[in-house]
CSV table of C-alpha atoms in Angstrom, one decimal:
chain,number,residue,atom,x,y,z
A,1,UNK,CA,-7.7,-13.0,12.6
A,2,UNK,CA,-8.7,-9.4,11.8
A,3,UNK,CA,-7.1,-6.7,13.6
A,4,UNK,CA,-7.6,-3.5,14.2
A,5,UNK,CA,-6.3,-0.7,11.8
A,6,UNK,CA,-4.5,2.1,13.2
A,7,UNK,CA,-5.8,5.4,12.5
A,8,UNK,CA,-3.8,7.9,10.9
A,9,UNK,CA,-3.2,9.7,14.6
A,10,UNK,CA,-1.4,6.6,15.7
A,11,UNK,CA,2.1,7.6,15.8
A,12,UNK,CA,3.5,4.0,14.7
A,13,UNK,CA,2.3,5.2,11.3
A,14,UNK,CA,5.2,7.9,11.6
A,15,UNK,CA,8.2,5.1,12.2
A,16,UNK,CA,10.3,3.4,10.2
A,17,UNK,CA,9.7,-0.4,10.4
A,18,UNK,CA,12.6,-2.5,10.6
A,19,UNK,CA,13.9,-5.6,8.4
A,20,UNK,CA,12.3,-8.8,8.9
A,21,UNK,CA,15.4,-11.3,9.1
A,22,UNK,CA,13.2,-14.7,9.9
A,23,UNK,CA,11.7,-16.1,7.4
A,24,UNK,CA,8.9,-19.2,7.1
A,25,UNK,CA,8.4,-19.0,10.8
A,26,UNK,CA,5.0,-19.2,12.8
A,27,UNK,CA,5.0,-15.8,13.5
A,28,UNK,CA,5.4,-14.7,10.1
A,29,UNK,CA,2.5,-16.9,9.0
A,30,UNK,CA,0.0,-15.6,11.5
A,31,UNK,CA,1.1,-12.0,10.5
A,32,UNK,CA,0.7,-12.4,7.2
A,33,UNK,CA,-2.9,-14.2,7.6
A,34,UNK,CA,-4.1,-11.6,9.7
A,35,UNK,CA,-3.0,-8.9,7.5
A,36,UNK,CA,-4.9,-10.8,4.6
A,37,UNK,CA,-7.9,-11.1,6.7
A,38,UNK,CA,-7.7,-7.3,7.8
A,39,UNK,CA,-7.3,-6.5,4.0
A,40,UNK,CA,-10.4,-8.3,3.2
A,41,UNK,CA,-12.4,-7.5,5.8
A,42,UNK,CA,-11.8,-3.7,5.2
A,43,UNK,CA,-12.2,-4.2,1.2
A,44,UNK,CA,-8.6,-2.9,0.6
A,45,UNK,CA,-6.0,-3.3,-2.0
A,46,UNK,CA,-3.0,-3.6,0.3
A,47,UNK,CA,-2.1,-3.4,3.8
A,48,UNK,CA,1.3,-3.0,5.5
A,49,UNK,CA,2.3,-4.4,8.6
A,50,UNK,CA,2.9,-1.0,10.4
A,51,UNK,CA,-1.1,-0.4,9.7
A,52,UNK,CA,-1.9,-3.2,12.3
A,53,UNK,CA,0.5,-2.2,14.7
A,54,UNK,CA,3.6,-4.3,13.8
A,55,UNK,CA,6.6,-2.5,12.7
A,56,UNK,CA,8.3,-4.9,10.6
A,57,UNK,CA,8.8,-4.5,6.5
A,58,UNK,CA,6.0,-6.4,5.2
A,59,UNK,CA,3.6,-5.7,2.8
A,60,UNK,CA,0.8,-7.3,1.1
A,61,UNK,CA,-1.4,-6.0,-1.8
A,62,UNK,CA,-3.5,-7.6,-4.5
A,63,UNK,CA,-6.8,-6.8,-6.4
A,64,UNK,CA,-9.3,-8.8,-8.3
A,65,UNK,CA,-12.5,-7.4,-9.7
A,66,UNK,CA,-13.7,-4.9,-7.4
A,67,UNK,CA,-16.5,-2.4,-7.0
A,68,UNK,CA,-14.2,0.1,-5.5
A,69,UNK,CA,-11.7,0.1,-8.0
A,70,UNK,CA,-13.4,-0.3,-11.4
A,71,UNK,CA,-11.4,1.1,-13.4
A,72,UNK,CA,-8.2,-0.9,-12.1
A,73,UNK,CA,-6.4,-3.6,-13.8
A,74,UNK,CA,-6.0,-6.9,-11.4
A,75,UNK,CA,-2.8,-6.7,-9.3
A,76,UNK,CA,-1.3,-10.2,-8.2
A,77,UNK,CA,-1.9,-11.4,-4.5
A,78,UNK,CA,1.5,-10.6,-3.2
A,79,UNK,CA,3.3,-10.5,0.0
A,80,UNK,CA,6.9,-8.9,0.3
A,81,UNK,CA,9.2,-8.9,2.7
A,82,UNK,CA,11.8,-6.1,3.1
A,83,UNK,CA,10.7,-4.5,-0.3
A,84,UNK,CA,13.0,-2.4,-2.3
A,85,UNK,CA,11.5,-0.1,-5.0
A,86,UNK,CA,13.4,1.4,-8.0
A,87,UNK,CA,11.7,4.0,-10.4
A,88,UNK,CA,12.0,3.1,-14.0
A,89,UNK,CA,12.3,6.4,-15.8
A,90,UNK,CA,11.2,9.8,-14.5
A,91,UNK,CA,7.5,9.8,-15.7
A,92,UNK,CA,5.1,11.0,-12.7
A,93,UNK,CA,1.5,10.1,-13.0
A,94,UNK,CA,-0.9,12.0,-10.2
A,95,UNK,CA,-4.2,10.0,-9.4
A,96,UNK,CA,-6.3,9.8,-6.7
A,97,UNK,CA,-5.6,7.6,-3.5
A,98,UNK,CA,-7.0,7.0,-0.1
A,99,UNK,CA,-6.0,4.7,2.7
A,100,UNK,CA,-7.2,2.6,5.4
A,101,UNK,CA,-5.5,4.3,7.9
A,102,UNK,CA,-6.7,7.6,6.8
A,103,UNK,CA,-10.3,6.8,6.5
A,104,UNK,CA,-13.0,9.1,4.7
A,105,UNK,CA,-10.5,10.9,2.8
A,106,UNK,CA,-8.9,10.7,-0.8
A,107,UNK,CA,-5.8,13.3,-2.4
A,108,UNK,CA,-4.3,13.6,-5.5
A,109,UNK,CA,-0.8,11.9,-5.0
A,110,UNK,CA,2.2,11.9,-7.6
A,111,UNK,CA,3.9,8.5,-8.1
A,112,UNK,CA,6.1,7.1,-10.4
A,113,UNK,CA,4.3,5.6,-13.5
A,114,UNK,CA,6.6,2.7,-13.8
A,115,UNK,CA,8.8,0.7,-11.2
A,116,UNK,CA,10.7,-2.1,-10.4
A,117,UNK,CA,10.3,-3.9,-6.8
A,118,UNK,CA,12.3,-6.6,-5.3
A,119,UNK,CA,11.7,-8.2,-2.1
A,120,UNK,CA,11.5,-11.5,-0.4
A,121,UNK,CA,8.8,-14.1,-0.3
A,122,UNK,CA,7.6,-15.9,3.2
A,123,UNK,CA,9.7,-18.7,1.6
A,124,UNK,CA,13.0,-16.7,1.7
A,125,UNK,CA,13.0,-16.6,-1.8
A,126,UNK,CA,13.6,-13.6,-4.2
A,127,UNK,CA,10.7,-11.9,-5.9
A,128,UNK,CA,11.5,-9.1,-8.5
A,129,UNK,CA,9.2,-7.6,-10.9
A,130,UNK,CA,8.8,-4.4,-13.2
A,131,UNK,CA,5.1,-3.0,-13.2
A,132,UNK,CA,3.3,0.1,-14.0
A,133,UNK,CA,-0.2,1.4,-13.6
A,134,UNK,CA,-2.3,1.0,-10.6
A,135,UNK,CA,0.1,-2.0,-9.7
A,136,UNK,CA,3.1,0.4,-9.3
A,137,UNK,CA,0.8,2.7,-7.6
A,138,UNK,CA,-0.1,0.3,-5.1
A,139,UNK,CA,3.1,-0.9,-4.3
A,140,UNK,CA,4.5,2.8,-3.8
A,141,UNK,CA,1.7,3.4,-1.3
A,142,UNK,CA,2.3,0.2,0.7
A,143,UNK,CA,6.2,0.5,0.8
A,144,UNK,CA,5.6,3.9,2.0
A,145,UNK,CA,3.8,2.9,5.1
A,146,UNK,CA,7.3,0.9,6.0
A,147,UNK,CA,9.1,4.3,6.0
A,148,UNK,CA,6.6,6.3,8.1
A,149,UNK,CA,5.1,8.1,5.1
A,150,UNK,CA,1.3,8.5,4.7
A,151,UNK,CA,0.0,9.5,1.3
A,152,UNK,CA,-1.0,13.0,2.3
A,153,UNK,CA,2.4,13.9,3.3
A,154,UNK,CA,3.0,13.3,-0.7
A,155,UNK,CA,-0.3,15.5,-2.0
A,156,UNK,CA,1.6,18.4,-3.8
A,157,UNK,CA,-1.8,20.4,-3.9
A,158,UNK,CA,-4.1,20.7,-0.7
A,159,UNK,CA,-6.9,21.7,-2.6
A,160,UNK,CA,-6.9,18.3,-4.1
A,161,UNK,CA,-7.5,16.9,-0.6
A,162,UNK,CA,-11.3,16.1,0.3
A,163,UNK,CA,-13.6,13.9,1.8
A,164,UNK,CA,-14.7,10.5,0.1
A,165,UNK,CA,-18.0,11.5,0.5
A,166,UNK,CA,-17.4,14.9,-1.9
A,167,UNK,CA,-15.4,12.6,-4.3
A,168,UNK,CA,-18.1,10.2,-4.8
A,169,UNK,CA,-20.3,12.8,-5.7
A,170,UNK,CA,-18.7,13.5,-8.9
A,171,UNK,CA,-15.7,15.7,-8.2
A,172,UNK,CA,-13.1,13.2,-8.6
A,173,UNK,CA,-12.5,10.2,-10.7
A,174,UNK,CA,-10.1,7.1,-10.2
A,175,UNK,CA,-10.3,7.1,-6.4
A,176,UNK,CA,-8.5,4.3,-5.1
A,177,UNK,CA,-8.2,3.3,-1.3
A,178,UNK,CA,-5.2,0.7,-0.1
């Protein structure tokens, strides 16, 4: 079922989500299904449970060929529960991001270039990966939502925060929305 995505004025988006303790439940299957339906409906690359008003530590992400992300490599469809991210090195990359919860806006956000993430799959098994590039950016963006962080809070230079209309007129490149 498609759920309404919380807008950035929703105070729940600024709250820290609680860990999920039960796996393989009908409620978790329904939540993940609703998240997938909502993300697909909005043409997103990822979605965190708080974005649909559920304050648990669950994120989904995945990108195949998509006109909204013409330069992005594919990211496998992933469901992560209680994720933890560890930077692999100190290299930071800045790139344009957007967010389904901050519609119509884009900003240049610094992110670690390479990260290792671990979390739990829906069936309770561990998932561990080391990633870089767009994949690393997407997982960091989605996991920020679990800690009540929206991407504009990470922007270093507010002159690089603009409407997506402004961005689409050639002012920016590499624009992403999660």
